[in-house]
XYZ file of N, CA and C in Angstrom:
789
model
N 49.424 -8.227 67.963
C 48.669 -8.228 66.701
C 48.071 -9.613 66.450
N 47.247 -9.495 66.142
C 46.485 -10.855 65.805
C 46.739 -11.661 64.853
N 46.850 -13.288 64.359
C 47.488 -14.081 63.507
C 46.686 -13.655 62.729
N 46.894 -12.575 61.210
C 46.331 -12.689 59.637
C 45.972 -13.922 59.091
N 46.344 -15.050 59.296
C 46.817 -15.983 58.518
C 44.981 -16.742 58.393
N 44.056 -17.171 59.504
C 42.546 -16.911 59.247
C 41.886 -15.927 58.513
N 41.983 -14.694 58.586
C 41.435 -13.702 57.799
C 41.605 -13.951 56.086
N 43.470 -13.876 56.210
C 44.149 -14.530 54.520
C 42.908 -15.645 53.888
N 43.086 -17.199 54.655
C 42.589 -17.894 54.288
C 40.876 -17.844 53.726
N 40.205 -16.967 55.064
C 38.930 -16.639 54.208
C 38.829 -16.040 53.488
N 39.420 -14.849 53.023
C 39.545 -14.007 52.311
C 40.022 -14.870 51.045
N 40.409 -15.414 50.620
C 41.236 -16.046 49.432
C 40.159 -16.988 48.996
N 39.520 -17.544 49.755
C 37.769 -18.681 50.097
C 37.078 -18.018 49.218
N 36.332 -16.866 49.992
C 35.428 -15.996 49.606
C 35.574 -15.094 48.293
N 36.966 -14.657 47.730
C 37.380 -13.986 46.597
C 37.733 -15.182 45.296
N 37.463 -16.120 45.533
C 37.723 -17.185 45.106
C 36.606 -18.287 44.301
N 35.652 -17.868 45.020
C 34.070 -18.836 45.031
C 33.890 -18.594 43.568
N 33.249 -19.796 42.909
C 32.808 -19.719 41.380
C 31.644 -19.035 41.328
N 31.201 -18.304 40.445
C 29.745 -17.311 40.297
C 29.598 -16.278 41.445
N 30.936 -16.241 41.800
C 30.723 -14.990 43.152
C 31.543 -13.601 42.869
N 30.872 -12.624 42.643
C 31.959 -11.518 42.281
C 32.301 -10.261 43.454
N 33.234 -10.449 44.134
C 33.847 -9.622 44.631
C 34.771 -8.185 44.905
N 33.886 -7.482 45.620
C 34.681 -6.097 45.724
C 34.792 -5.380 46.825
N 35.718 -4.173 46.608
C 35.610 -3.406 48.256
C 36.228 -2.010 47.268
N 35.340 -1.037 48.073
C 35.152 0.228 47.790
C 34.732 0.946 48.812
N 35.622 2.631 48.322
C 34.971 3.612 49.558
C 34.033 4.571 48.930
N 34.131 5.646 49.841
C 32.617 6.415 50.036
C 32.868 7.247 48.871
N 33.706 7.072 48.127
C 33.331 7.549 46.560
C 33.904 6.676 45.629
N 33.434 6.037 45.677
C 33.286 5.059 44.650
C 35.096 4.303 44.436
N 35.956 4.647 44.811
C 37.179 4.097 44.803
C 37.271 2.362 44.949
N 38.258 1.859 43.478
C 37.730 0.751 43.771
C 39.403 -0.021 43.899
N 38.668 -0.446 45.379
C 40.265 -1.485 46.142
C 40.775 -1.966 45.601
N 39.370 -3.331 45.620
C 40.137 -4.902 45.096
C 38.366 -5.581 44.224
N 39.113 -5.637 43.093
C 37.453 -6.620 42.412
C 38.448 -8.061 42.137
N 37.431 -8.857 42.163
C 38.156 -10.303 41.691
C 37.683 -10.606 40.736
N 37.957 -11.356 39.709
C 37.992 -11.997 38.333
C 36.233 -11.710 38.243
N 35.395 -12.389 38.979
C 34.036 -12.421 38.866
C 33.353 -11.258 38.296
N 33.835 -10.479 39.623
C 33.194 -9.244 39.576
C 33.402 -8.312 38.447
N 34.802 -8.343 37.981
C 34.879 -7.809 36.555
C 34.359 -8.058 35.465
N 34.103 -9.320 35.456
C 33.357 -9.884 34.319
C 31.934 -9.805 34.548
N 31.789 -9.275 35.109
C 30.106 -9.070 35.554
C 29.887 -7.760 35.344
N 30.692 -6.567 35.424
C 30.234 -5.252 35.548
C 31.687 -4.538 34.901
N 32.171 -4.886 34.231
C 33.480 -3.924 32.948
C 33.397 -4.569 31.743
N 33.581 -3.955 30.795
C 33.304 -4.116 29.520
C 34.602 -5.399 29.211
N 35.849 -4.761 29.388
C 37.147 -5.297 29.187
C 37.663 -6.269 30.784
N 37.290 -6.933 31.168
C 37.780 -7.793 32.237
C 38.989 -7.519 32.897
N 40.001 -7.704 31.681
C 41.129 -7.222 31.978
C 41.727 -6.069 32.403
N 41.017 -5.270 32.459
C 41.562 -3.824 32.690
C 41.894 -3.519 34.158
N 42.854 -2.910 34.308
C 43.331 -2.228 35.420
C 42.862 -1.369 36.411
N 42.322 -1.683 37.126
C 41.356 -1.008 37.983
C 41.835 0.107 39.198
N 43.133 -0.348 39.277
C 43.627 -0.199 41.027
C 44.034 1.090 40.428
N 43.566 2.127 41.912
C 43.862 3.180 41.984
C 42.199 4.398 41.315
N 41.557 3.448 40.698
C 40.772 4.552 40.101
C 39.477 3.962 40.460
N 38.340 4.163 40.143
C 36.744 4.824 40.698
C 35.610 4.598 39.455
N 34.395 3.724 40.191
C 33.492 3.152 39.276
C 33.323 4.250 38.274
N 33.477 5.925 38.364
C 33.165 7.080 37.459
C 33.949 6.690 36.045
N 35.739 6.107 36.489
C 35.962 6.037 35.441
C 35.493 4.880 34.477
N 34.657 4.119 34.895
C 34.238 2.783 33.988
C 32.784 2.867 33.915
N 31.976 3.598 34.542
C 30.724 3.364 34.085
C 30.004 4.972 34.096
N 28.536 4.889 33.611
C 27.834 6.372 33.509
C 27.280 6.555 34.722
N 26.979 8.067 34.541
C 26.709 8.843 35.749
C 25.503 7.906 36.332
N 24.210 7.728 35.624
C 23.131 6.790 36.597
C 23.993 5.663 37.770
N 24.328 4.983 36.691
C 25.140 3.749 37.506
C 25.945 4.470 38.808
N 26.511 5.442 38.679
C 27.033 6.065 39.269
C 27.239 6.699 40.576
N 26.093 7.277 39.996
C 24.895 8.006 41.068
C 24.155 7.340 42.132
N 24.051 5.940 41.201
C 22.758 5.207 42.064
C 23.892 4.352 42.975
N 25.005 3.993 42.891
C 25.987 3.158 43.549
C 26.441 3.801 44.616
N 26.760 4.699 44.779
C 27.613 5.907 45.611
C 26.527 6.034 46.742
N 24.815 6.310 46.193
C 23.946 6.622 46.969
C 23.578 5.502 47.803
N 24.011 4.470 47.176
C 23.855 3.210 48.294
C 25.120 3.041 49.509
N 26.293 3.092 48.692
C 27.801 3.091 49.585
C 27.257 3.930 50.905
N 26.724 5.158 50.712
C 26.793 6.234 51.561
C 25.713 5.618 52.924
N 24.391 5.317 52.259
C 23.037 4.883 52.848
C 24.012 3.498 54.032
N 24.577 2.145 53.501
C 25.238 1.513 54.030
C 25.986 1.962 55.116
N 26.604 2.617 54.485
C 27.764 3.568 55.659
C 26.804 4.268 56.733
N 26.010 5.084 56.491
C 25.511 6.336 57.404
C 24.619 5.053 58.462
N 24.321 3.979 57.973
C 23.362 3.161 58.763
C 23.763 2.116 59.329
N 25.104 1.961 58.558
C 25.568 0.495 59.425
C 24.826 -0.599 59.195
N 24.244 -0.432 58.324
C 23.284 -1.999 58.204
C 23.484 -2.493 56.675
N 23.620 -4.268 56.507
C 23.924 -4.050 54.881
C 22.572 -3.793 54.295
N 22.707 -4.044 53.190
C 21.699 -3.480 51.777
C 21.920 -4.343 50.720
N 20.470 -5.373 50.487
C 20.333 -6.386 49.411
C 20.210 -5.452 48.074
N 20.673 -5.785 47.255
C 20.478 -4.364 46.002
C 20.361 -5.226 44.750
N 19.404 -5.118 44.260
C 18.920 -5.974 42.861
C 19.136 -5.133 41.477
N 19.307 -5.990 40.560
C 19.805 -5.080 39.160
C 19.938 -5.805 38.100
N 19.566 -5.426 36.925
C 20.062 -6.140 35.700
C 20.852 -5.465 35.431
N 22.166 -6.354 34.753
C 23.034 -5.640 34.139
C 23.872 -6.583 32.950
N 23.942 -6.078 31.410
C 24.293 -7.178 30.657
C 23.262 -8.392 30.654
N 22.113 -7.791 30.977
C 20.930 -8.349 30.495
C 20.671 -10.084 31.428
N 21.703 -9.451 32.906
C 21.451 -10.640 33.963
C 21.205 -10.014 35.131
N 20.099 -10.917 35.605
C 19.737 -10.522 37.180
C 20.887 -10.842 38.183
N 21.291 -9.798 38.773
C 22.722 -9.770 39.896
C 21.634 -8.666 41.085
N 22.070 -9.795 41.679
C 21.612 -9.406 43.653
C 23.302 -8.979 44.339
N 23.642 -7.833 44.735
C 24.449 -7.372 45.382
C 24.341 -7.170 47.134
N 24.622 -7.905 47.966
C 24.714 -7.543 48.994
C 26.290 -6.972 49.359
N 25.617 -5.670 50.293
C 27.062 -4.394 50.358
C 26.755 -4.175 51.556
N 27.439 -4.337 52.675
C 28.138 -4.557 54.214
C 28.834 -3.388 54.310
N 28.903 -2.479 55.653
C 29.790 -1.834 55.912
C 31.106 -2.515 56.471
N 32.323 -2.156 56.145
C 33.076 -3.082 56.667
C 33.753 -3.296 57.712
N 33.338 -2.043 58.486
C 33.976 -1.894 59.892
C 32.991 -3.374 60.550
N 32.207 -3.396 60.117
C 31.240 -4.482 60.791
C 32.184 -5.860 60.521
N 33.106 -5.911 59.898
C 33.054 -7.651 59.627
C 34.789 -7.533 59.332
N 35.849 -6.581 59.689
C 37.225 -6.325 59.593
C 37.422 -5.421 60.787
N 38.378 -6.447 61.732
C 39.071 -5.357 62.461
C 40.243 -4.779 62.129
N 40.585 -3.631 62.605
C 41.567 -2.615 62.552
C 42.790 -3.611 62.335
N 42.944 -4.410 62.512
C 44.616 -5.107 62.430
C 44.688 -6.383 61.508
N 43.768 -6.743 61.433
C 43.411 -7.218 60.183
C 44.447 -7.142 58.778
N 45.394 -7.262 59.082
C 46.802 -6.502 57.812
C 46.241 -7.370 56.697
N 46.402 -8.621 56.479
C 46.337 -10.039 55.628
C 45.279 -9.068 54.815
N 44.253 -8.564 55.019
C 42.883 -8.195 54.270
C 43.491 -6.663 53.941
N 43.945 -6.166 54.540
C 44.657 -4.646 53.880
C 45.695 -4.941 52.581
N 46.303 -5.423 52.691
C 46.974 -5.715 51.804
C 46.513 -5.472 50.572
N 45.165 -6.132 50.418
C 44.605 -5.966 48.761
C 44.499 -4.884 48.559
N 44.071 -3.579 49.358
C 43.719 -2.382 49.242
C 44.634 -1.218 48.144
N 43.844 -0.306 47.578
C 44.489 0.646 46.763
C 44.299 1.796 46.957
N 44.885 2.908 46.489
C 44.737 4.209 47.091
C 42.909 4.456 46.553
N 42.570 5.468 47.440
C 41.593 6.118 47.115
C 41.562 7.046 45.788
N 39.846 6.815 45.478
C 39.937 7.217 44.387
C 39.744 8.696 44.315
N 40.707 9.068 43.017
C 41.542 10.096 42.478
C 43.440 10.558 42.911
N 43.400 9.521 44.065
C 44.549 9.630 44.517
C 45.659 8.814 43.908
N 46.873 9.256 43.965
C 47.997 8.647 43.394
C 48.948 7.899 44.384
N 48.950 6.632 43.248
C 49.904 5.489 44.469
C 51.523 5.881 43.932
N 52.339 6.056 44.767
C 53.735 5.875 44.623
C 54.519 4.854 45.261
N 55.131 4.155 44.179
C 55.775 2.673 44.799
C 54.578 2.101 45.354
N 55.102 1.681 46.661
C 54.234 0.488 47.447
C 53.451 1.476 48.171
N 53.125 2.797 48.640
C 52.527 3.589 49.562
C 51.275 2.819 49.134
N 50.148 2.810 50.174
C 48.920 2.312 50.163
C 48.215 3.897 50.758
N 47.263 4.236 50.170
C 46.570 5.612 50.866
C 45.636 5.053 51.503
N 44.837 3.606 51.489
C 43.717 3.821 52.435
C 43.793 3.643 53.499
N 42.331 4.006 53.714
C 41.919 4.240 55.338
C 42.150 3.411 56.183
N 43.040 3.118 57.270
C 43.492 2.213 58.466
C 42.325 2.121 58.765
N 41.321 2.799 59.433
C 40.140 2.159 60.044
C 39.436 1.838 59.387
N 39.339 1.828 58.197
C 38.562 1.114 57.085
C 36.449 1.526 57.951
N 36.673 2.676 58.242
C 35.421 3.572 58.521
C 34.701 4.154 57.184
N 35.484 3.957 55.926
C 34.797 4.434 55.163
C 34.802 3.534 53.529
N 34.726 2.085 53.637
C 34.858 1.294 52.922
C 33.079 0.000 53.091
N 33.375 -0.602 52.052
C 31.926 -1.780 51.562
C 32.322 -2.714 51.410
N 32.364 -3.663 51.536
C 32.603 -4.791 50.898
C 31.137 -5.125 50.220
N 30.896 -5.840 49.071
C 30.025 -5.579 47.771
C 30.198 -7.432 47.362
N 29.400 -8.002 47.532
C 29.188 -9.495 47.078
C 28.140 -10.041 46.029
N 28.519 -9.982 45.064
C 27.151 -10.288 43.677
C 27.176 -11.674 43.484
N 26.127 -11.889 43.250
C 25.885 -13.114 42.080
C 24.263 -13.151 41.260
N 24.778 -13.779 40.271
C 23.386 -13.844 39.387
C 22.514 -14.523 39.634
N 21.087 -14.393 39.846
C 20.670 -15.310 40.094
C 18.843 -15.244 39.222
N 18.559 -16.546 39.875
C 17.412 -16.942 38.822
C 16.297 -15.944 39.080
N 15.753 -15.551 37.849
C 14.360 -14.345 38.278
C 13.268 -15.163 38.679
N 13.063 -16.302 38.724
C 12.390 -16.836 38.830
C 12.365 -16.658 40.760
N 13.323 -16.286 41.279
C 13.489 -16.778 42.546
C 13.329 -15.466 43.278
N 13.629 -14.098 42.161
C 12.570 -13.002 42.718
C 11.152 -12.605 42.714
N 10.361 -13.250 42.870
C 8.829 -13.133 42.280
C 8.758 -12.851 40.627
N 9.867 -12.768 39.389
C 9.090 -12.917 38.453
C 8.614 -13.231 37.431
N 7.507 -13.040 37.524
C 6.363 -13.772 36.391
C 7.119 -14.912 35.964
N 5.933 -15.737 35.398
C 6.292 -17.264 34.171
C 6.216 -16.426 32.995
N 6.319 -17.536 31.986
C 6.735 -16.820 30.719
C 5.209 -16.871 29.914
N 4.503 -17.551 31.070
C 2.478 -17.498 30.546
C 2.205 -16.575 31.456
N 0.968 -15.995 30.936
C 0.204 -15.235 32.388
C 0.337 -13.779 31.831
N 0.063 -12.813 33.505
C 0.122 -11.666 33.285
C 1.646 -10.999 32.993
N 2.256 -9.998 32.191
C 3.381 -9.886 31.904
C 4.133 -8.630 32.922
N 3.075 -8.384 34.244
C 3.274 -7.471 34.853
C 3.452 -6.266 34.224
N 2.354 -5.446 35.239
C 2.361 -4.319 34.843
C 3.399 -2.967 35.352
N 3.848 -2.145 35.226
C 5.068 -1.694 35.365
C 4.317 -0.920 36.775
N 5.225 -0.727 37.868
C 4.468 -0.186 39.407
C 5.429 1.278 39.464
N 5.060 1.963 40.287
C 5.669 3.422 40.690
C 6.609 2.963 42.167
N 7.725 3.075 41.813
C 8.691 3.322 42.896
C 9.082 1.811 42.745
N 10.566 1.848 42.350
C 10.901 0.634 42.303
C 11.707 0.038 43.413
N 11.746 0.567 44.644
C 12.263 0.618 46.411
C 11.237 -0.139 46.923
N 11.585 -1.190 47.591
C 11.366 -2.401 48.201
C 11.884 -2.446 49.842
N 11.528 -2.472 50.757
C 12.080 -2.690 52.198
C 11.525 -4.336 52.547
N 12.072 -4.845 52.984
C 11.825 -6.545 53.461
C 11.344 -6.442 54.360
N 9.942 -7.134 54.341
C 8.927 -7.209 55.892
C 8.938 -8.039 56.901
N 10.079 -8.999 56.869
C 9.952 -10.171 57.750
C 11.321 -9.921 58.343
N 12.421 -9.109 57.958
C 13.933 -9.307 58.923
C 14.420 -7.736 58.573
N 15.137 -7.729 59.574
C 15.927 -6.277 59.543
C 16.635 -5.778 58.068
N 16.527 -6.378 57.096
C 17.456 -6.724 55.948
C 16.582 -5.436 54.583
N 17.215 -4.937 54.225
C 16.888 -3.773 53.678
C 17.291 -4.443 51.977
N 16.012 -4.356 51.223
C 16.616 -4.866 49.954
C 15.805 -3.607 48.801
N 16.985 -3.567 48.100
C 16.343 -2.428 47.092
C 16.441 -2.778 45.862
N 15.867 -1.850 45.002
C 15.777 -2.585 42.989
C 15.944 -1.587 42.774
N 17.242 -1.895 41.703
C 17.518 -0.490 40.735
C 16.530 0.402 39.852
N 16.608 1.588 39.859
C 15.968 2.470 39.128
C 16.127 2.194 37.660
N 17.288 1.609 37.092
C 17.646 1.463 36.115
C 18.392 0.280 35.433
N 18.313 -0.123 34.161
C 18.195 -1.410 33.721
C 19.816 -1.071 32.391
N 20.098 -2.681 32.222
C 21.209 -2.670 31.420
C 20.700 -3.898 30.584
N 20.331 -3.258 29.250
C 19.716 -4.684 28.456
C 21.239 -5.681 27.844
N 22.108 -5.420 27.935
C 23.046 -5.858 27.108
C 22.581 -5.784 25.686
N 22.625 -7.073 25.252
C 22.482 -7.291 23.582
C 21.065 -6.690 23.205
N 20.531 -6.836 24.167
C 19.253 -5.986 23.972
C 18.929 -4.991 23.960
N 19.578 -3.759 24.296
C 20.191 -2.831 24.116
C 19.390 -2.082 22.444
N 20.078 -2.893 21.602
C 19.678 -2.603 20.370
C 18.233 -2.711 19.922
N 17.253 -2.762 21.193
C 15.783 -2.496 20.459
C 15.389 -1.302 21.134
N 14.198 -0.874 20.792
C 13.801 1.085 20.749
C 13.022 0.175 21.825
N 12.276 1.435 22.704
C 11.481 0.948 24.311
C 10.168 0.216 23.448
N 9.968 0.384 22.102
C 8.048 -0.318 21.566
C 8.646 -1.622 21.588
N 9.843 -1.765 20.803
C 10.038 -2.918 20.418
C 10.487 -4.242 21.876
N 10.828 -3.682 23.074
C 11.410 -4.361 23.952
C 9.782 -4.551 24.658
N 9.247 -3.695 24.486
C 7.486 -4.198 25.387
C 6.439 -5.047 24.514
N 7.303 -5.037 22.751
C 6.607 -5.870 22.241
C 7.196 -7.272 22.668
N 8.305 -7.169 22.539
C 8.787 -8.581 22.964
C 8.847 -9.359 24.096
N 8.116 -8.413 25.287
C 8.340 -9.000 26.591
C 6.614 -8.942 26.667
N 5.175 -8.955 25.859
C 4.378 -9.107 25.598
C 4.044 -10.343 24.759
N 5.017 -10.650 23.716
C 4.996 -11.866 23.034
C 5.808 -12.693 24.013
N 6.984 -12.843 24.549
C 7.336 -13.356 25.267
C 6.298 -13.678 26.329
N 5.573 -13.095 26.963
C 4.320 -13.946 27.923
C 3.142 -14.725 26.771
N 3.487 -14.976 25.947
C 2.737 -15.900 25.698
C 1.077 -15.054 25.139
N 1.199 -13.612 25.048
C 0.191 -12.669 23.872
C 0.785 -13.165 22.675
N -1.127 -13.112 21.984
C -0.402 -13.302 20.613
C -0.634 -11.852 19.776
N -0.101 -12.013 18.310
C 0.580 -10.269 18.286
C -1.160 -9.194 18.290
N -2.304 -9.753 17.797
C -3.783 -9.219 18.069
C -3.765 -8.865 19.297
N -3.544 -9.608 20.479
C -3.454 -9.120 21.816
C -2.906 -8.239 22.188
N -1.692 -8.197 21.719
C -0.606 -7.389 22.231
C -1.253 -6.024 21.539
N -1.487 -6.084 20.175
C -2.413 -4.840 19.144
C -2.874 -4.061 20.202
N -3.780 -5.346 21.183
C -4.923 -4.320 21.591
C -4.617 -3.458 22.693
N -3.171 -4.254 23.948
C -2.638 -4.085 24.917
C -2.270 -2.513 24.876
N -1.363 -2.668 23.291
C -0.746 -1.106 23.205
C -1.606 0.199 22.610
N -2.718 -0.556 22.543
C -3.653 0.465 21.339
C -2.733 0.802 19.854
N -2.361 -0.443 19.345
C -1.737 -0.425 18.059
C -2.479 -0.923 17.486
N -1.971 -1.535 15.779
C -2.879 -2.395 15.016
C -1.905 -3.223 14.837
N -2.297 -4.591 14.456
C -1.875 -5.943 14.468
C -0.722 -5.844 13.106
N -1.001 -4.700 12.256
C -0.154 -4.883 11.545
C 1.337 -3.848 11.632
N 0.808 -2.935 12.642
C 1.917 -2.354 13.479
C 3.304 -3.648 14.326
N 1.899 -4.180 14.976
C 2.855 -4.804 16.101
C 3.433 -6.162 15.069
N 3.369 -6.697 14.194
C 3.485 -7.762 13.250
C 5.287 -6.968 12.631
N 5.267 -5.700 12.496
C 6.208 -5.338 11.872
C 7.169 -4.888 12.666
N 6.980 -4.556 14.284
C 7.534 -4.715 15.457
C 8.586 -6.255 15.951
N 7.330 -6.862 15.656
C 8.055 -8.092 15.345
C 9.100 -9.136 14.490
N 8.815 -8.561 13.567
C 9.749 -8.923 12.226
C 11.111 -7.918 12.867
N 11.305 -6.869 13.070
C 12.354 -5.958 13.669
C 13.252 -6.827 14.320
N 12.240 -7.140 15.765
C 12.975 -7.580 16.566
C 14.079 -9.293 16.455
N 13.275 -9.201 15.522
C 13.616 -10.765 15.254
C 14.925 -10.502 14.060
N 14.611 -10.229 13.413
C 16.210 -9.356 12.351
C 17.000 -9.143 13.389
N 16.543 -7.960 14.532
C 17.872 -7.363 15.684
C 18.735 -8.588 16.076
N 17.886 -9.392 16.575
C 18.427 -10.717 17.656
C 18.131 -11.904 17.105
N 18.426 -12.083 16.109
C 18.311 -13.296 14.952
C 17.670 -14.003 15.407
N 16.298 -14.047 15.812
C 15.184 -15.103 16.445
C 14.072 -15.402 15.157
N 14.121 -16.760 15.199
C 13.104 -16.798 14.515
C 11.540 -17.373 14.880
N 10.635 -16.404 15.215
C 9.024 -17.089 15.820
C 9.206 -16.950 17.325
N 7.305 -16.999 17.672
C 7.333 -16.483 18.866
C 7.896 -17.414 19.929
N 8.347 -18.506 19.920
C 8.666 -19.765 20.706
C 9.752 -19.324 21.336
N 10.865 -18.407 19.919
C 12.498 -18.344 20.227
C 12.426 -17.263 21.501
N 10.994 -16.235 20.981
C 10.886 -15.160 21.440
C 10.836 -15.372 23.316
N 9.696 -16.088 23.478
C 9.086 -16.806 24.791
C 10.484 -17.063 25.444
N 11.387 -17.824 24.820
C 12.639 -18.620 25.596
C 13.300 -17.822 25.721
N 13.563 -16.542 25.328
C 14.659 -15.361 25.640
C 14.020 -15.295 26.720
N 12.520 -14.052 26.550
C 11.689 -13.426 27.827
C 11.801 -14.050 29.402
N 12.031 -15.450 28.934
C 11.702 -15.850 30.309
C 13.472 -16.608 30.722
N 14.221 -17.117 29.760
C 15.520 -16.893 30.390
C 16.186 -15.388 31.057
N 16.086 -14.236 30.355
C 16.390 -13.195 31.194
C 15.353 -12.665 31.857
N 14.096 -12.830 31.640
C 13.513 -12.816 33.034
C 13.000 -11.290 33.454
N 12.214 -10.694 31.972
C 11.574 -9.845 31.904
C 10.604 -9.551 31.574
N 10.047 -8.623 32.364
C 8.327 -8.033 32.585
C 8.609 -6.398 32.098
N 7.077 -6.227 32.083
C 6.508 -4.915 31.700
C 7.732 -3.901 32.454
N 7.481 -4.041 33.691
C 8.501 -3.061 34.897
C 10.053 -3.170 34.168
N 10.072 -3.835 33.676
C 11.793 -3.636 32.891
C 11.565 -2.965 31.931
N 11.049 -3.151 31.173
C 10.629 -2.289 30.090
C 10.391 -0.951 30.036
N 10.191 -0.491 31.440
C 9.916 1.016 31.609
C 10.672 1.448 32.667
N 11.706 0.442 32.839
C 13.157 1.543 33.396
C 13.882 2.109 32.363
N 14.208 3.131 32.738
C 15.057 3.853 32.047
C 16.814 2.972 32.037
N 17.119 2.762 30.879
C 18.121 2.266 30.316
C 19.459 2.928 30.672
N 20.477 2.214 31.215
C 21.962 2.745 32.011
C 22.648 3.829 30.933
N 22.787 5.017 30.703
C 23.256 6.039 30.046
C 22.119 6.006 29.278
N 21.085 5.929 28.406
C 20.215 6.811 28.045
C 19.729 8.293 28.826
N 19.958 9.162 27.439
C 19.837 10.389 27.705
C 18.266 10.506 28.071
N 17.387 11.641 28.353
C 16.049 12.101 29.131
C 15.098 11.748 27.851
């Protein structure tokens, strides 16, 4: 058997890294091992107890749906998958590895973290997963600047929203995709007029422009504005501008459909 004690050490490295959130999951969503990061990046309650149960029980069916359909795509192809997303109203780039690619079979030190599959029940110390780890991800996030995905400044065009939000990378074998669907966090609390008014004033329209953008009247979008600014205690378009372009949204956000919004 091979010395664990390298594997341990990276493994403890890598689960360890500041702004790095870590996980490993199988082909339904069963979730192993998340580390501090990763919880705080994608569960409401940080603290909560994860082992033994499945992203279904912590998040909605989209999220759901759209996660599983990647696990599977990873798996069936063997190749990883760059996967882009707002969530809590931050840009997180997920790269998800199959893991037979990067863990061998004896590998114990890295089993260890593992938890039963999800819906299955752990008794005592029994571990249910998969020895060949043939049907597991390892899942690596971090947040990062929108600025460093193509978008927009917080002047200019505010991008216009495009059809098909699937992306393939033209220069390396590396497969990168953008979620169908968006998680405003605190933002959350504005209706879809009010989030395209603000990511319209946020580029630097003033509210006549924006009037004309939406085919509204200035005294529509003026009272759009006053809203939004009550919602998210901002006061003037300046505060407005410095949100838009710290989280780092365009038109195309604005017209994803929102994580559990109904049809």
């Amino acid at each position: 058997m091979n010395d664990p004690q390298p594997a341990l050490q990276l493994w403890s490295v890598l689960t360890n890294l500041p702004g790095v959130g870590v996980s490993l999951m199988d082909d339904r969503g069963g979730l192993l091992f998340v580390n501090d990061v990763s919880m705080e990046m994608f569960f409401v309650d940080p603290t909560v107890d994860y082992r033994g149960k499945c992203i279904a029980d912590f998040h909605n069916e989209d999220f759901v749906t759209e996660r599983l359909a990647l696990i599977r795509r990873v798996l069936d192809e063997q190749k990883p998958i760059r996967f882009r997303h707002i969530y809590k109203a931050r840009h997180l780039e997920s790269k998800i590895w199959p893991l037979t690619k990067l863990i061998a079979p004896d590998d114990e030190g890295l089993r260890a973290a593992t938890a039963p599959h999800c819906g299955e029940q752990q008794s005592g110390d029994d571990r249910a997963a998969d020895p060949s780890f043939d049907s597991h991800v390892l899942v690596v996030t971090q947040e990062v600047d929108p600025s460093d995905l193509g978008t927009p400044a917080s002047s200019g065009d505010p991008a216009e929203p495009q059809d098909g939000q699937t992306s393939e990378s033209k220069n390396s074998e590396e497969t990168i995709l953008n979620s169908n669907f968006i998680d405003l966090g605190p933002l959350n609390v504005l209706s879809p007029r009010e989030l395209e008014v603000l990511v319209l004033l946020g580029h630097g329209l003033s509210v006549p422009d924006v009037a004309k953008y939406l085919f509204r009247s200035p005294k529509t979008i003026e009272r759009h504005k006053t809203s939004i600014g009550h919602k998210l205690h901002l006061q003037g378009q300046v505060a407005m501008t410095r949100l838009v372009t710290q989280v780092g949204l365009d038109l195309k956000h604005a017209a994803l459909k929102r994580l559990g919004e109904s049809e």
